[in-house]
XYZ file of C-alpha atoms in Angstrom:
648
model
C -20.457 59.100 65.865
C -18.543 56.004 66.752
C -21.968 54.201 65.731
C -22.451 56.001 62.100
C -18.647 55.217 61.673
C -19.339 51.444 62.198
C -22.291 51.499 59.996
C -20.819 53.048 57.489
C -18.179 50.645 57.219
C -20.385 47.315 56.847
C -22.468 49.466 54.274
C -19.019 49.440 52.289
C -18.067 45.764 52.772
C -21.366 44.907 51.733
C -21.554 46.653 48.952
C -17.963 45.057 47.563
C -19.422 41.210 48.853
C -22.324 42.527 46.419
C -20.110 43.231 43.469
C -17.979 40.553 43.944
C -20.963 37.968 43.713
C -22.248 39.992 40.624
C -18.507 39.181 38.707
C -18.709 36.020 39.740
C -22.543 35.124 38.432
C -21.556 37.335 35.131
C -18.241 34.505 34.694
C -20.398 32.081 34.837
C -23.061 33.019 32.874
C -20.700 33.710 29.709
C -18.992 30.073 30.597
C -22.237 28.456 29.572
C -23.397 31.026 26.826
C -20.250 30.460 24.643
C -20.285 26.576 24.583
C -23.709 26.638 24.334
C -23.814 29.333 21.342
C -21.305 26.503 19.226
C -23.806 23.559 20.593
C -26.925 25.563 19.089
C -25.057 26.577 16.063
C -25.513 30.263 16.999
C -22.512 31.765 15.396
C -21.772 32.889 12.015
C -21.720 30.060 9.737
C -19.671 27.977 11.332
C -18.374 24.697 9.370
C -19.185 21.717 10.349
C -16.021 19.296 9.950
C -12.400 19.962 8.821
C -10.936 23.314 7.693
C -7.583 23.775 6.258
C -5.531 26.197 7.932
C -5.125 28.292 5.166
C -8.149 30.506 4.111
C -7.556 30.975 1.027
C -7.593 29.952 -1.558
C -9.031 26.840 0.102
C -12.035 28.994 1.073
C -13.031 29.254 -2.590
C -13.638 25.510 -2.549
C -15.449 22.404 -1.632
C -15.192 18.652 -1.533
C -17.840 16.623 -2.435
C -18.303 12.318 -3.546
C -16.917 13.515 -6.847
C -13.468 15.905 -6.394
C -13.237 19.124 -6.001
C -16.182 22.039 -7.053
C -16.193 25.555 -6.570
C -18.114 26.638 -3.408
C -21.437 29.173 -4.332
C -20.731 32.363 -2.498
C -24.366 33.041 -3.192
C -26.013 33.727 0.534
C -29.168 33.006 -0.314
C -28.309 28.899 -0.302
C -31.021 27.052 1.354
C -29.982 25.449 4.796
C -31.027 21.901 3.726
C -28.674 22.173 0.452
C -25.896 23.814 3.287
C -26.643 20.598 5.646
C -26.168 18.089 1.841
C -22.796 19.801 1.250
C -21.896 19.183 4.416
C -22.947 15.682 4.820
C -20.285 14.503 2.109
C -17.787 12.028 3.038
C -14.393 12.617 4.700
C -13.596 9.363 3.201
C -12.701 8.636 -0.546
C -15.971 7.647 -2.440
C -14.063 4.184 -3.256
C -13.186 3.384 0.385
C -17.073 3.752 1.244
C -18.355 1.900 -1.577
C -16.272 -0.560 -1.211
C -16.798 -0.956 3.068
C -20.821 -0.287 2.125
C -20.479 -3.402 -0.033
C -18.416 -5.812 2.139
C -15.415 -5.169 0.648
C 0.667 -1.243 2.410
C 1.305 6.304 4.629
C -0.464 8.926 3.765
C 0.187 11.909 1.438
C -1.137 15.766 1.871
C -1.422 17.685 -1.134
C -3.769 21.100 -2.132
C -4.997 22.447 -5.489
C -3.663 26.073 -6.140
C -4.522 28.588 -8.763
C -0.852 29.039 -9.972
C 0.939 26.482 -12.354
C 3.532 24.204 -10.571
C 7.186 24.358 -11.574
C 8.512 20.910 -10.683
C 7.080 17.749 -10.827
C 7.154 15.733 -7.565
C 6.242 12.346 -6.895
C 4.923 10.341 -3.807
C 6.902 7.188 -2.686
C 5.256 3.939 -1.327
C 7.073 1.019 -0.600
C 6.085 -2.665 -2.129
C 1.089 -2.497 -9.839
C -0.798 -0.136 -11.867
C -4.621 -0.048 -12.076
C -5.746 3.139 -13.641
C -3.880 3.505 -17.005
C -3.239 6.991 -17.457
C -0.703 8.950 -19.762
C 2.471 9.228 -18.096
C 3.769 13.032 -17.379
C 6.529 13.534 -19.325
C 8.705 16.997 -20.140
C 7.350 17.947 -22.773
C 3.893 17.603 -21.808
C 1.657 20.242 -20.812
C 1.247 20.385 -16.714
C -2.321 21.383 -15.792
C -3.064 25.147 -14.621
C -4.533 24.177 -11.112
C -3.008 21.271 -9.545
C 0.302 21.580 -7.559
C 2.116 18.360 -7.332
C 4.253 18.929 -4.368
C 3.367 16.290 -1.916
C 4.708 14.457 1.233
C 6.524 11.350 -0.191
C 6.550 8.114 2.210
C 8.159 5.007 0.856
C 7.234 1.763 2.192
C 9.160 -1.425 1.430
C 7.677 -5.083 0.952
C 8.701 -5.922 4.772
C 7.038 -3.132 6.231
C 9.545 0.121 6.373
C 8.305 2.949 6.161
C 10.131 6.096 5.493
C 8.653 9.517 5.440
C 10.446 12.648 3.808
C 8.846 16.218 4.337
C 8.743 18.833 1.473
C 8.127 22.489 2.184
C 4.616 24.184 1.481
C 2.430 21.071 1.767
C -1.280 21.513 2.840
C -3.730 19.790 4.608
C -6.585 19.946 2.428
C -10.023 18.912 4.121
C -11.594 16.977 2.528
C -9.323 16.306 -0.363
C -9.477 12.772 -1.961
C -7.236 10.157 -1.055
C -6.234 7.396 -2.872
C -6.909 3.844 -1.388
C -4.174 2.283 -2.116
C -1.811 5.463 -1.245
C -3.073 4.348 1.717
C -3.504 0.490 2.171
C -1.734 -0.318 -0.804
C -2.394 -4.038 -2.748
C -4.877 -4.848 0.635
C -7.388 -2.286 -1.773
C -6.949 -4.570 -4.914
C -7.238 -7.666 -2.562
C -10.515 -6.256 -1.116
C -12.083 -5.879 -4.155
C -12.071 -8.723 -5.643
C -13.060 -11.036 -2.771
C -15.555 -8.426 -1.236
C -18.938 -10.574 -0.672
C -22.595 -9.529 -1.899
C -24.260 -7.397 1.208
C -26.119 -9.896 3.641
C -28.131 -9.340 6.806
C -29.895 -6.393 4.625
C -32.806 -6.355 7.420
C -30.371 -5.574 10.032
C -29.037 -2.858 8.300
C -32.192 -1.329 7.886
C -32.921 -1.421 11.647
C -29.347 0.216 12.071
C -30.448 2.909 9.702
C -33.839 3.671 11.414
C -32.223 3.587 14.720
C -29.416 6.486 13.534
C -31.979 8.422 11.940
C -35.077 8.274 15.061
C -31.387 9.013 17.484
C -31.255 12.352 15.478
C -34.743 13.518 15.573
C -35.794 12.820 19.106
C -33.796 15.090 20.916
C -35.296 18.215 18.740
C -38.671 16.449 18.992
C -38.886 16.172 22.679
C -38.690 19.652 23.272
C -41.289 20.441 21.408
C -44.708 21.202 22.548
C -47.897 19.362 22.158
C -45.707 16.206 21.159
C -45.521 14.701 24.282
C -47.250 11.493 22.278
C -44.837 11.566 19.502
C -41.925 12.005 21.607
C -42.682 9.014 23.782
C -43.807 7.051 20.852
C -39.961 7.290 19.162
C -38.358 7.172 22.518
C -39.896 3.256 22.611
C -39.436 2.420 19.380
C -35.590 3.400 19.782
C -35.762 1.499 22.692
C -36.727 -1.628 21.139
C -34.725 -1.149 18.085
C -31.890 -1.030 20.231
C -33.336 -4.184 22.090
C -33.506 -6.559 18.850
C -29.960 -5.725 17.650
C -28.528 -5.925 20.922
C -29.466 -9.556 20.691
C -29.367 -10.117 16.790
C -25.952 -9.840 14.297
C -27.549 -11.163 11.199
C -30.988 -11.678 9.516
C -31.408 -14.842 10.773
C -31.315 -14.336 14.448
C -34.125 -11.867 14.486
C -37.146 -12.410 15.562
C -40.319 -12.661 13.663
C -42.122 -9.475 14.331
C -39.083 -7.463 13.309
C -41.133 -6.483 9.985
C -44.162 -4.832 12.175
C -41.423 -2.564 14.170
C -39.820 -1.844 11.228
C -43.064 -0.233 9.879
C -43.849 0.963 13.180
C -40.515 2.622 13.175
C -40.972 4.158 9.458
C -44.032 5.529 10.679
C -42.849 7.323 13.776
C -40.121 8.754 11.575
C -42.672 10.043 8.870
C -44.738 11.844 11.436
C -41.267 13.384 12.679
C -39.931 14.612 9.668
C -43.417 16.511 9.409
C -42.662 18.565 12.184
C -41.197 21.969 12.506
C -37.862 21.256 13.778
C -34.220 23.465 14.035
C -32.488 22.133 11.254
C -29.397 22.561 12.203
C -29.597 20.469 15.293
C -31.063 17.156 13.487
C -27.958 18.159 11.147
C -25.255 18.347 14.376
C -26.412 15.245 15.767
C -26.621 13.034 12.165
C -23.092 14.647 11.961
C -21.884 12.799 14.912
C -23.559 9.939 13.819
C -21.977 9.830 10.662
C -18.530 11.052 12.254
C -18.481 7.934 14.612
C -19.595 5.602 11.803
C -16.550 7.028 9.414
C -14.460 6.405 12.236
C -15.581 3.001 13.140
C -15.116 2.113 9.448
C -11.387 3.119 8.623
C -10.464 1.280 12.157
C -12.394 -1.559 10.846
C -10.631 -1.114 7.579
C -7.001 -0.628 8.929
C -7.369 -3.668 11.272
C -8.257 -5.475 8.116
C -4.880 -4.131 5.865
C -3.071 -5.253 8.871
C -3.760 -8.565 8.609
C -3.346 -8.943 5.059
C -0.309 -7.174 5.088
C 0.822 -9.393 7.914
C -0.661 -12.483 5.849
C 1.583 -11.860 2.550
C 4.707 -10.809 4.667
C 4.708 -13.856 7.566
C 6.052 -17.627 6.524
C 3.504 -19.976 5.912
C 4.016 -22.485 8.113
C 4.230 -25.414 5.645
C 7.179 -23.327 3.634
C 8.919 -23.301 7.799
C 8.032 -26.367 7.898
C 10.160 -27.858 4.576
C 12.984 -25.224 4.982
C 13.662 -26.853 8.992
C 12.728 -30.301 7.967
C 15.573 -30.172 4.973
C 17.757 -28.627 6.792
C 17.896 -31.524 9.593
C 17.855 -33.688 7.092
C 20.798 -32.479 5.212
C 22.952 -33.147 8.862
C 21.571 -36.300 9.120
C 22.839 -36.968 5.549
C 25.360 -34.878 4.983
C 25.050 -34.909 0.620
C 27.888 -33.325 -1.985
C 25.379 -30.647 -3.777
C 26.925 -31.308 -7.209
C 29.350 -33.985 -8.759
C 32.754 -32.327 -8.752
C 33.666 -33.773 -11.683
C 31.048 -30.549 -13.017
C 32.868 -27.827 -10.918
C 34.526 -26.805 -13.500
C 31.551 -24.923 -15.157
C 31.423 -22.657 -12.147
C 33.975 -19.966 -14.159
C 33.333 -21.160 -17.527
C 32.552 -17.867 -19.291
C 31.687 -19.516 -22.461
C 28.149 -21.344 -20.779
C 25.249 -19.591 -19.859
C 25.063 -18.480 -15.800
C 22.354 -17.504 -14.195
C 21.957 -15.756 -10.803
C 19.469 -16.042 -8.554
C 19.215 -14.170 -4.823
C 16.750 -16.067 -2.689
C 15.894 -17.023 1.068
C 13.685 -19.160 -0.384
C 13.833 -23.156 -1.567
C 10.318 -23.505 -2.809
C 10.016 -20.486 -5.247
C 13.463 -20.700 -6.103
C 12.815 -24.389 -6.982
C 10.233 -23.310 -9.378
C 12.067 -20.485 -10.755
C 14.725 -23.020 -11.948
C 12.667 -26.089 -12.880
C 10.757 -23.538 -15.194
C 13.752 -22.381 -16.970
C 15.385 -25.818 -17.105
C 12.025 -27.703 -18.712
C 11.520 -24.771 -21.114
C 15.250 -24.746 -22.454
C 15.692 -27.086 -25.627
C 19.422 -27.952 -24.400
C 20.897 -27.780 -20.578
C 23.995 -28.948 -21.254
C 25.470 -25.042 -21.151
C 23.237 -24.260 -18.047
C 24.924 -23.104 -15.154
C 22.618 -21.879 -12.080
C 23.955 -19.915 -9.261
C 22.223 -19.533 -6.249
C 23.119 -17.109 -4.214
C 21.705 -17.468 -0.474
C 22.057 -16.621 3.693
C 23.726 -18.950 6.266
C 19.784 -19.837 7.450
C 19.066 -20.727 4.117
C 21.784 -22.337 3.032
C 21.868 -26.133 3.890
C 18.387 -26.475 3.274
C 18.651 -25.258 -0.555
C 21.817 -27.247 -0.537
C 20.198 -30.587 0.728
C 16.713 -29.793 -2.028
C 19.141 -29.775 -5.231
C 21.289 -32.737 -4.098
C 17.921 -34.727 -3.977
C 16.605 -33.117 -7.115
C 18.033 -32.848 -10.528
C 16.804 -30.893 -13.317
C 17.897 -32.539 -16.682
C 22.142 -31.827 -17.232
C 21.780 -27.738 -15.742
C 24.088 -27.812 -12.919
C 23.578 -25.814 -10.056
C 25.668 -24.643 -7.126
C 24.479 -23.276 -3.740
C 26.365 -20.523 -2.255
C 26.335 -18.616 1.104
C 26.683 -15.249 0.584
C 27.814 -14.562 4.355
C 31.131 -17.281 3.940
C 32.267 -15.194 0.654
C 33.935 -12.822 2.429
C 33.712 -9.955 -0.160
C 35.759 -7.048 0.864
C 32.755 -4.526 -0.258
C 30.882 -5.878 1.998
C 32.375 -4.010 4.896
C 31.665 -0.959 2.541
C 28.053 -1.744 2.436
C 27.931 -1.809 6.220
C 25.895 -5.409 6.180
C 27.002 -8.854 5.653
C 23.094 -10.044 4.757
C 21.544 -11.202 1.660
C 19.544 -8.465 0.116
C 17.339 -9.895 -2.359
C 15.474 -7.398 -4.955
C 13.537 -4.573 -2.773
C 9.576 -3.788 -3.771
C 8.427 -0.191 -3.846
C 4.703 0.942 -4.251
C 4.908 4.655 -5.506
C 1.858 6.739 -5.623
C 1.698 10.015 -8.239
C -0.977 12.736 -9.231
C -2.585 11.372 -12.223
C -2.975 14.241 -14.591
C -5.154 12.783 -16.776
C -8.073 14.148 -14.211
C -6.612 17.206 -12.163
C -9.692 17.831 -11.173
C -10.284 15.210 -8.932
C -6.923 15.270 -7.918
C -6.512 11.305 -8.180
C -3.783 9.530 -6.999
C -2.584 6.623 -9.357
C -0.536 3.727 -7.783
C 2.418 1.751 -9.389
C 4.201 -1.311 -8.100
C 8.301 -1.886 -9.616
C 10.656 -3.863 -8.276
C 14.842 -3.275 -8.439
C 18.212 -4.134 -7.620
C 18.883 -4.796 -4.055
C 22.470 -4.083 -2.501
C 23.768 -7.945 -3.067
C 23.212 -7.598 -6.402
C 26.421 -5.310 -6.873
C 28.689 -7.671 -5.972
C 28.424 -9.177 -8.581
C 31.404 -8.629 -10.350
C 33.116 -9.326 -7.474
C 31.686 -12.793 -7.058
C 31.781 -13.930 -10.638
C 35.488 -12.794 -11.275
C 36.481 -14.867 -13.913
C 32.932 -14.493 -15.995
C 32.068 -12.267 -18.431
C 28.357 -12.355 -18.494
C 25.546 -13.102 -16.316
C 21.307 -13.048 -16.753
C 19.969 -12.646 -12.912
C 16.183 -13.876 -12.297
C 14.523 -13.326 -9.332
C 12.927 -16.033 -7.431
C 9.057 -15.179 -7.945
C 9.862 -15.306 -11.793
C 9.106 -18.442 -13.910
C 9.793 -19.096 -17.534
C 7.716 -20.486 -20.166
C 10.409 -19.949 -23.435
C 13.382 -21.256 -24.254
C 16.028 -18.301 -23.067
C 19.256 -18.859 -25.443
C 18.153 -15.973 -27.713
C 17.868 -13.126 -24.650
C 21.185 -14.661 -23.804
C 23.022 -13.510 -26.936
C 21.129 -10.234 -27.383
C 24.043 -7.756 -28.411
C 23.329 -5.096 -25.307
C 25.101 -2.810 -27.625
C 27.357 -1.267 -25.339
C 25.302 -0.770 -22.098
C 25.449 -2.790 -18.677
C 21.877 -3.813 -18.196
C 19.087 -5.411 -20.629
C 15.838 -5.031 -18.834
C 12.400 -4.464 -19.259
C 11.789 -0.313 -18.877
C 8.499 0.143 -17.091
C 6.999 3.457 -18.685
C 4.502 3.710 -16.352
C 6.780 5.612 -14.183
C 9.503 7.883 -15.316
C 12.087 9.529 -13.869
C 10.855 12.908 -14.004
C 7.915 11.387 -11.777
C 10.698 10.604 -8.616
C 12.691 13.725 -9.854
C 12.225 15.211 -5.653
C 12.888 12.037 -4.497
C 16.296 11.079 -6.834
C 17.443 14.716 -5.627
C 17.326 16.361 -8.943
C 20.550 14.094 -10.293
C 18.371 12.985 -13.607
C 19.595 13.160 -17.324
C 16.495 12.763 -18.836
C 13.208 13.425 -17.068
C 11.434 11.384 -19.687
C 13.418 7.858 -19.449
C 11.230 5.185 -18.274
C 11.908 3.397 -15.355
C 13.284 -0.248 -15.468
C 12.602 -3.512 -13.118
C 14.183 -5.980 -12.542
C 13.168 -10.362 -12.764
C 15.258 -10.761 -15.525
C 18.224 -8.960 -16.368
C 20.991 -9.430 -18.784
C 24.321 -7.949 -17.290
C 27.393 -7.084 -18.865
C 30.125 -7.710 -16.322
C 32.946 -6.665 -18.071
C 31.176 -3.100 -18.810
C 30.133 -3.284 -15.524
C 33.822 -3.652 -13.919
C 35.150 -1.051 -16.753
C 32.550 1.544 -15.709
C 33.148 0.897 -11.598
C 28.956 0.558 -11.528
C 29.843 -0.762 -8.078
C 31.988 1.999 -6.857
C 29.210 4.683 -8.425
C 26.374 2.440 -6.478
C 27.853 2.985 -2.903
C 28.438 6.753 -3.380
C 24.702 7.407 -4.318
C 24.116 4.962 -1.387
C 26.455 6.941 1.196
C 24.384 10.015 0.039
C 20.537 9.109 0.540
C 21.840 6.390 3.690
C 21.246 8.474 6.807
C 22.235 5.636 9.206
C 18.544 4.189 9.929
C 17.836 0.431 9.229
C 14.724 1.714 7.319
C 16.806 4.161 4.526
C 19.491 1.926 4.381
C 16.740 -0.571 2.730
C 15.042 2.495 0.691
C 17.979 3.904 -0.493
C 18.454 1.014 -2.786
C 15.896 2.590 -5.325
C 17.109 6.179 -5.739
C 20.028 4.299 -5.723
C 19.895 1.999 -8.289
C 18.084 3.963 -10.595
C 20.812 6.675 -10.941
C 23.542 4.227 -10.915
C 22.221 2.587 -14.261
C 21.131 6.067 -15.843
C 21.836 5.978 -19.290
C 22.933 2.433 -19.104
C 20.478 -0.089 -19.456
C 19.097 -1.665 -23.248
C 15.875 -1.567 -23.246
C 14.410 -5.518 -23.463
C 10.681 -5.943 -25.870
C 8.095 -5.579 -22.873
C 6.318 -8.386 -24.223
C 9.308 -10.705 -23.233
C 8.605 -10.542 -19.455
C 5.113 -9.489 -17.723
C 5.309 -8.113 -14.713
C 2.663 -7.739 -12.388
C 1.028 -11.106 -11.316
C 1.495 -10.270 -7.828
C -0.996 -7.652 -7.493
C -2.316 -6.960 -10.847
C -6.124 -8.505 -11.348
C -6.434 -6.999 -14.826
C -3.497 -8.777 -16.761
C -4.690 -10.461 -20.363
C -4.680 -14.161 -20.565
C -3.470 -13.908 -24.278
C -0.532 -11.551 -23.079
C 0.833 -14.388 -20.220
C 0.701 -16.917 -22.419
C 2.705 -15.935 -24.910
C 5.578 -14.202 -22.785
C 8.701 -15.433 -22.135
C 8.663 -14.870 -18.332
C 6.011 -14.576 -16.062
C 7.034 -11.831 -12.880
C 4.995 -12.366 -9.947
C 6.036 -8.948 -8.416
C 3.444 -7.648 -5.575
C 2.640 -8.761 -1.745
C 0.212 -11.736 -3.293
C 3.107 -14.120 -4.248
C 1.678 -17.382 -5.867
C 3.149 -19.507 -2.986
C 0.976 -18.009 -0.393
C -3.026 -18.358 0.404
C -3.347 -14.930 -0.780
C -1.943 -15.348 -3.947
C -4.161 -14.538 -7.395
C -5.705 -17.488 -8.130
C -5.710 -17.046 -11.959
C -2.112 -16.436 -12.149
C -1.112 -19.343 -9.640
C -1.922 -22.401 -12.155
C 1.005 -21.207 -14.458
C 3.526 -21.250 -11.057
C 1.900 -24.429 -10.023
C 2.677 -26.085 -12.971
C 6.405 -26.006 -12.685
C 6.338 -27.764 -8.878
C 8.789 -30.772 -7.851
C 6.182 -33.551 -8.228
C 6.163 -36.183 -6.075
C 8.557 -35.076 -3.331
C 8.181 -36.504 0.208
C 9.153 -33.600 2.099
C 6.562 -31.603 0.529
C 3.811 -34.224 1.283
C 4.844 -34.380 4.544
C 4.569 -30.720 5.381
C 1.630 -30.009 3.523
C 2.885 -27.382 1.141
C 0.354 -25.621 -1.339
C -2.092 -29.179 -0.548
């Protein structure tokens, strides 16, 4: 008995070692078979590539080169037309053409079946190309398209400011607009991008990628032991010549036999009875690492252009240090006193320039003094920071520029009480902004159009407080030049508002109506830049513009460095609603910073010439069209210049 006990009980433990090895084999066995079931593309239509997390009504659609078309819910699509729709690129069709030919963030939005309520903008900081009809009011908003989007704004030094709106949607797939992106680095791209070279050596890449995708399905198939050892060497020696060559030239000269050899290992492939779906997965990754490759390639490239039109060139460094040591060494009055009583002379003409720096705001000056008929009534303020300052200082004591008379000032030793309220004591010059919109004109494609304006930074509403005793004032900013004489803008009757500039219809305010918060009087009122304004300082002191400006800035400043700089648009625009007189557009073209397209006939016969954009005319990057009429306005012949190499 004691025996039949003892067997009994190593029956039992055997039989539970038994099970437990069976759960343990059955674990593993589904821990392969579901992996492998999404390798072999085994389950039920699964996508390949990006889903939105919303199924529908996203579901309904598809992306392809083109914009957006409705998905056929048709099952019987053939799986090569499947494996095409899938093959379309992540990235927008301009991006690739313009990588595929050589050649400042990012906004989520969806397209919806209901009609959108409110028009929203997107906000970029630091010029127009696609002219499309501006949204307005009263204009009809397309049926399909929602505009509410996820605005960034990105100034012309680099912040970046990102503000999130509710119900926004990743949309795979959905177009994306190059600049919205990379901002002026797209319009930079393509006009220098460079005819395709080393074509062979593409071809060789493209062979490679597309024997890599085959082989793996063709080795496993038998009675192509031959074929599958044939590609195997030819990838091998693809792989061997480009390893070794980067360009036509350093390939060798039987590079035209493999290349046929190649071609014909691939046409004897392709005739084969192969899984679709697994040449598809594995030209997917291909293509996947390729994308990725590119827009690294591509972003590595904006940053260094973007780094290249924000850094000082080192012969501008160069002047502004070697002018400044000189001006110790010398130690010059900057004007005769005997004219320091046109300072406060309301009845002259005074002009206002912000600017850290001497070069462009040389030019700015020389242009307006050599295209005024009489300087006698000139007056030029120049408005500057402590680093700044003795350099300017020392360049117009050595320069004069006919009878204007100009006077350097340091905004930092002014010691304006509202400067406490603004919570700086540093020049701000005129802030850049780059803001991206849907352009309606195609919903279909949902395109994103791009426009470049320029506006009042904080300095500029001190004004009244600097100029006490004047009455009037025309500010220019320092990558402006004049070609006209500027004594009829000067006595243009404003007619009772604070601020003649030139409106830039382009963007209105109903287009930044998210971003201004909803305080906006008229959704249809263009926008207006500034480069050359006409202000009314006693309208300005009678209306408190200044006390208005810091409110609006005390709302939208939330304490960072970055919206204390961004805040200056919302603003500035809401501080001079319904106060600015509207200047002839013709007067002053805008857009020579960034804008490729501008008419000849147009530039010549402005008044003012606004180099607005990253691609100043004083830098290497500059538009080279556009520079001759900046050029032409340069101190000739001075020795600090020569000596430091500037713009030789």
């Amino acid at each position: 008995m004691k025996g039949y006990a003892a067997a009994a009980g190593s029956s039992t433990k055997q039989r539970r070692w038994k099970w437990l090895v069976l759960a343990v084999l059955m674990l593993v066995f589904f821990s392969m078979l579901v992996p492998l079931s999404f390798l072999l593309a085994l389950h039920n239509g699964f996508p390949v590539g990006w889903l939105s997390d919303e199924s529908s009504p996203l579901d309904s659609f598809e992306f392809d080169g083109d914009g957006i078309i409705e998905k056929n819910s048709s099952k019987g699509d053939s799986r090569v037309e499947q494996m095409l729709r899938n093959f379309t690129p992540s990235l927008p069709e301009e991006i690739v053409q313009d990588i595929a030919e050589g050649g400042d963030m990012k906004l989520n939005y969806s397209k919806r079946n209901e009609v959108s309520e409110q028009l929203t903008s997107g906000l970029t900081g630091v010029a127009s190309h696609p002219e499309s009809e501006v949204l307005t009011e009263d204009l009809p908003k397309p049926s399909n398209v929602d505009s509410k989007m996820h605005p960034t704004l990105d100034t012309k030094l680099g912040a970046r400011v990102g503000v999130e709106l509710s119900d926004v949607s990743n949309f795979a797939g959905a177009q994306k607009s190059c600049e919205l992106e990379f901002g002026s680095y797209c319009l930079w791209s393509k006009e220098h991008k460079e005819a395709m070279k080393d074509a062979i050596v593409k071809r060789l890449k493209d062979q490679l990628f597309v024997a890599r995708a085959y082989y793996p399905s063709i080795a496993k198939l038998q009675g192509q032991e031959n074929l599958s050892r044939e590609m195997k060497q030819n990838i091998q020696e693809h792989e061997r010549i480009l390893s070794e060559a980067i360009s036509d030239a350093d390939l060798p000269p039987f590079v035209p036999e493999k290349i046929q050899k190649m071609e014909e290992t691939v046409a004897k492939a392709n005739g084969c009875t192969v899984e679709c779906s697994n040449v598809e997965r594995k030209l997917r990754q291909i293509f996947d690492l390729t994308v990725d490759e590119t827009h690294f390639h591509m972003k590595q490239s904006a940053f260094l252009y973007h780094l290249g039109v924000q850094t000082m060139p080192k012969s501008l460094h160069c002047l502004s240090m070697r002018l400044t040591v000189e001006y110790f060494r010398e130690r010059p009055l900057d004007v005769d006193t005997s004219h320091a009583y046109k300072f406060n002379d309301p009845r002259l003409r005074h002009y206002v320039i912000f600017s850290q720096d001497v070069l462009a705001v040389s030019v700015t000056i020389n242009s307006t003094v050599t295209s005024s008929m009489d300087t006698a009534d000139v007056v030029f303020h120049l408005l500057t920071d402590r680093q700044n300052f003795y350099a300017m200082r020392f360049w117009f004591a050595r320069n004069s520029y006919k009878d204007a008379v100009i006077r350097v000032l340091n905004i930092e030793d002014l010691n304006l009480s509202n400067l406490i309220d603004f919570g700086v004591t540093q020049l701000s010059t005129s802030e850049e902004f780059r803001v991206s919109i849907h352009n309606f004109d195609e919903p279909q494609l949902l395109h994103m159009r791009t426009e470049y304006i320029s506006i009042f930074g904080h300095s500029h509403f001190l004004l009244p407080e600097i100029f006490k005793d004047l009455k009037k004032v025309m500010v220019l900013d320092d990558d402006m030049i004049v070609q006209h004489d500027l004594s009829t803008l000067w006595n243009t009757d404003l007619e009772g508002k604070l601020n003649g500039a030139v409106n830039f219809c382009k963007l209105r305010f109903g287009h930044l109506e998210t971003f201004l918060g909803g305080n906006i009087n008229d959704r249809s009122s263009c926008l207006w830049m500034s480069g050359l304004n006409i202000i009314d300082l006693d309208k300005w002191r009678e209306h408190n513009l200044t006390g208005i400006y810091l409110k609006l800035l005390n709302r939208f400043h939330n304490g960072s460095e970055a919206t204390w700089r961004t805040a200056a648009l919302s603003a500035s625009l809401l501080a001079f609603q319904d106060r600015i007189f509207s200047l002839d557009s013709s007067l002053v073209i805008s857009g020579l910073g960034h804008d490729y397209g501008i008419n000849e006939d147009m530039i010549k016969n402005a008044v003012a010439l606004h180099y607005n954009g990253n691609m100043k005319p004083w830098l290497d990057l500059g538009i080279p069209t556009y520079k001759k009429y900046w050029k032409k306005f340069l101190t000739q012949g001075e020795r600090f210049m020569d000596e430091c190499n500037v713009l030789h």
